[in-house]
Every structure is written in C-alpha cells, then in structure tokens.
Amino acid sequence: MALGVMGDLWMGDAPLIRNLALDIPAGRWSCLLGASGVGKSAIARLIAGLPGPQRLKGRLIARDGLPLAGTVTMMAQGEHLLPWADLVQNVTIGARLRGAQPDMARAHALLAQVGLAGLEHRRPAELSGGQGQRVALARVLIEDAPIVVLDEPFSALDTATRLAMQDLAAALLKGRTVILITHDPLEAIRLSDRAWLLGPCGAEDLGLPEGATPRDFRAPEVLAAQAALLARLHRNIACAG
C-alpha cells in the first residue's frame, strides 16, 4: 500500500516542517532521517493513527484509495512491554486485544529468531534493554499489517546483533510497506529503497546505492554513501546550531 504525506506538520501550536511531501512506495522500505526533534516520530504517529499533539495541515492518503484504519502496526521508541506478562504473552498481545486466537507456535519461533529462545517465560524486568527491544520487534513481526512503522527499532542493540536483526526484519517484512525512522546512516542505506532527510523546510530525497536490500555493509558503494550522508547530517546540524 503506497502512502502520500503532504502539507505542514505541527506539534501543538508550533510548526515543525513546512511543505512536507513524501511519496512512500508500496511494498518497499522508506526511511526518515533528521535531527532530534525535527518531527520524525510525529510523522510515524500520524501514519499509525496514534493520538498526540502532532497534526498535519494537509493530506495523509493511501495511494490506492484504501482506508488506513486497521492497516498499520507500529514499533514505537522504547519497548512498551507489559511488565506483568511473560515474553510470549507480550509478543501475542495484539491478537489477544483483537479477541483472536494467538499463534503461540509463531510467537515461540519469532522469539527464537531474535535470539531469545529459552527466555520465553521471563518478565520484562529480567531482560536487558537490547533483549527488551528484540521482544518488541518480535511483537511487530508477528502482525500481518500491510504497513509497518519502525521508530528506532534497533537502537539498543550492539553492532553485530543490530546487523542480524536488520537482516531478519528485511526478510520477514518483505513485500510490506515499511517506514523506518533512524539516526543511523548505515542502517538507512542498508535497508531503504527510498530515504528522506527532514528539516523545517521539507523533506529532501536522498540518493541510495543501486542493488537489493539489505545491502552489504562492507560494499565500497555502501561505505561511500554512509560517509557522504554523515557529512550531510553534520552540515545540517552545524547550520542549525
């Protein structure tokens, strides 16, 4: 499902981004980058239909004319796990809230895939930050929503685990419309088919290397693109300061 986001983004009575224009392709990964506070998470919450002070003076539309309600699942910043529930119960909370039968076998399989086999009956308080983030990732991966919003989904992970979870998410979300929010240039370049740099005056379309995703982090063209994007982000921060 393709999306269009057009107009001015506001946070309460304060404008965040003017002349926003995002054409998010169906079945691909699209990435939003920018300085902290620019409005990346606000856009994520708008797409997910979550309440909050964010509002769009413009249009948020599905390009094929289908309604967005019920089509989006989101992994927000922070794990937001239920402290009284074990890991399996946390992963299957979506089905249980809908009154559906949870797929327990898939929940166990996903927990194993994110490296938490044998920990299924632990509570969130018994986990590290990185483990909790992997539970939250499994909770999103078990859903069948055509649109998936991932807000800093790998930020608490060490480098090796981050790469492995990126590859897993890319494989399991293949064919979905994914909106990724990240501060990590390499993550954006590895995973994205489209990417934008957000600023107060709009969204700048970023060029990405050719080739299928997830791209090889060792490839010269990926390393060159990472260096160029880091320099661009640094210039933007310096100008803002």
C-alpha atoms as one frame of an Amber mdcrd trajectory, in Angstrom:
protein
   0.000   0.000   0.000   1.564   3.288  -1.135   1.183   6.418   1.006   1.316
  10.134   0.431   2.051  12.678   3.172   1.642  16.290   2.055   1.314  19.583
   3.915   2.632  21.272   7.047   3.456  19.265  10.177   2.648  20.910  13.511
   3.294  19.983  17.126   0.514  21.687  19.015   0.701  25.348  18.012   4.303
  25.148  16.771   5.180  24.354  13.150   7.749  21.574  12.699   8.010  21.007
   8.944   6.633  23.170   6.161   5.794  21.883   2.666   6.193  18.229   3.566
   5.919  15.946   0.524   6.541  12.208   0.969   5.608   9.692  -1.709   6.057
   6.368   0.095   6.105   3.397  -2.315   4.129   0.226  -1.713   5.953  -2.913
  -0.623   9.261  -1.125  -0.010  11.303   0.277   2.866  11.264   4.069   3.185
  13.477   5.856   5.695  13.119   9.186   7.507  16.291  10.822   8.840  16.908
  14.146  10.516  17.984  15.866  13.705  16.300  15.047  17.004  13.051  16.966
  17.382  12.573  17.600  13.676   9.341  15.589  13.561  10.241  12.037  12.504
   8.321  10.346  15.317   5.428  12.769  14.857   5.083  11.588  11.249   5.265
   7.988  12.430   2.440   8.566  14.901   0.341  10.280  12.246   0.717   7.335
   9.883  -0.090   4.893  12.691  -3.156   6.917  13.656  -1.986   7.412  17.248
  -3.261  10.306  19.365  -0.968  13.123  20.379  -0.165  16.784  19.858   1.052
  16.165  16.297  -1.205  17.285  13.458  -0.939  17.652   9.705  -2.338  20.620
   7.852  -2.591  18.767   4.592  -3.300  15.213   3.492  -2.305  11.715   4.554
  -3.627   9.333   1.934  -3.310   5.774   0.725  -2.463   5.980  -2.974  -4.720
   3.053  -3.888  -7.708   4.666  -2.180  -7.996   2.124   0.647  -8.598   3.367
   4.206  -5.603   3.359   6.558  -7.565   2.264   9.626  -6.526  -1.214  10.686
  -3.691  -1.475   8.161  -0.776  -0.152  10.261   1.299  -1.692  13.030   3.983
   0.326  14.794   7.056  -0.299  16.902   7.477   2.901  18.892  10.631   4.061
  20.657  11.054   2.146  23.895   9.846  -1.396  24.347   6.432  -0.596  25.944
   6.242  -4.168  27.234   3.643  -5.326  29.739   5.599  -5.769  32.995   3.302
  -8.480  34.388   3.344 -10.613  31.206   5.987 -13.063  30.032   7.665 -12.715
  26.649   5.199 -14.925  24.760   2.273 -13.002  26.201   3.914  -9.723  25.192
   4.535 -10.905  21.641   0.930 -12.098  21.221  -0.783  -9.105  22.868  -2.109
  -7.790  19.543  -4.119 -10.920  18.784  -5.462 -11.109  22.321  -6.586  -7.457
  22.251  -8.435  -8.174  18.999 -10.116 -11.206  20.568  -8.308 -13.536  18.153
  -6.542 -16.791  18.889  -2.807 -16.087  19.393  -0.388 -18.034  17.200   1.717
 -19.443  20.010   3.949 -21.517  17.756   4.849 -18.466  15.677   5.478 -16.426
  18.825   7.932 -19.053  20.081   9.570 -19.240  16.645   9.994 -15.476  16.446
  11.471 -15.276  19.930  13.985 -17.906  18.840  14.756 -15.958  15.658  15.500
 -12.803  17.642  17.839 -14.781  19.899  15.612 -15.241  22.952  14.964 -18.990
  22.864  14.720 -20.362  26.394  13.679 -16.994  27.846  10.010 -17.204  26.845
   8.684 -17.195  30.418  10.778 -14.309  31.701   9.232 -10.946  32.556  10.482
  -7.680  31.011  12.214  -6.669  34.268  14.514  -9.672  33.836  15.758  -8.513
  30.419  18.470  -6.173  29.233  17.494  -3.151  27.141  18.585  -4.894  23.952
  16.607  -8.031  24.806  13.506  -5.973  25.502  13.857  -4.260  22.157  14.027
  -7.633  20.425  10.786  -8.681  22.142   9.152  -5.505  20.837  10.478  -6.314
  17.363   9.028  -9.836  17.538   5.689  -8.338  18.594   5.627  -6.287  15.391
   6.891  -9.103  13.168   4.063 -11.421  14.236   1.433  -8.996  12.892   0.151
  -9.193   9.307  -0.450  -5.478   8.762   0.484  -4.273   5.256   2.065  -1.078
   6.653   4.752  -1.274   9.335   6.222   1.754  11.117   9.548   1.169  12.899
  10.739   4.026  15.113  14.395   3.427  16.042  13.812  -0.350  16.167  17.458
  -1.405  16.591  18.862   1.489  18.647  19.533  -0.514  21.850  21.385  -3.352
  20.127  25.107  -3.960  19.817  26.549  -3.731  16.319  26.568  -7.443  15.458
  23.058  -8.038  16.808  21.812  -4.903  15.060  23.011  -6.196  11.686  21.424
  -9.599  12.311  18.078  -8.075  13.353  18.138  -5.767  10.322  18.539  -8.814
   8.067  15.756 -10.668   9.887  13.339  -7.734   9.653  14.152  -7.249   5.965
  13.378 -10.915   5.276  10.183 -11.171   7.332   8.759  -7.828   6.189   9.480
  -8.380   2.503   6.582  -7.072   0.429   5.244  -4.823   3.210   5.281  -1.030
   3.157   7.822  -0.187   5.885   8.541   3.298   7.250  11.845   3.255   9.133
  12.946   6.059  11.441  16.597   6.037  12.381  19.559   8.231  13.280  21.973
   5.652  11.826  23.125   6.450   8.270  24.384   2.902   7.647  21.050   1.454
   8.750  19.202   3.763   6.375  21.488   2.903   3.482  21.410  -0.869   4.114
  17.641  -1.204   4.388  15.962   1.560   2.401  14.608   1.790  -1.118  13.721
   5.462  -0.548  15.087   7.867   2.052  14.427  11.476   3.006  16.313  13.971
   5.126  13.778  16.011   7.093  14.198  19.651   8.012  11.999  22.636   8.885
  11.500  23.460   5.211  10.526  19.999   3.979  11.902  16.607   3.035  14.940
  16.167   0.800  15.039  12.973  -1.253  18.337  11.142  -0.697  20.105   9.102
  -3.325  20.873   5.496  -2.373  23.218   2.903  -3.886  21.853   0.543  -6.512
  21.084  -3.043  -5.607  18.768  -5.118  -3.498  18.344  -4.588   0.225  19.664
  -5.319   2.777  22.864  -4.031   1.213  26.246  -5.426   2.199  27.673  -3.105
   4.880  31.184  -3.893   3.582  30.492  -2.877  -0.030  32.540   0.152  -1.168
  29.467   1.938  -2.549  27.644   1.472   0.772  30.610   2.791   2.769  30.919
   5.763   0.409  27.209   6.539   0.721  27.470   6.296   4.509  30.358   8.773
   4.598  28.512  11.183   2.315  25.347  11.001   4.410  27.281  11.501   7.656
  28.877  14.622   6.190  25.478  15.879   5.090  23.952  15.302   8.528  26.913
  17.054  10.153  26.473  20.090   7.887  22.780  20.264   8.729  23.466  20.117
  12.476  26.201  22.756  12.174  23.848  25.061  10.254  21.066  24.520  12.800
  23.468  25.358  15.625
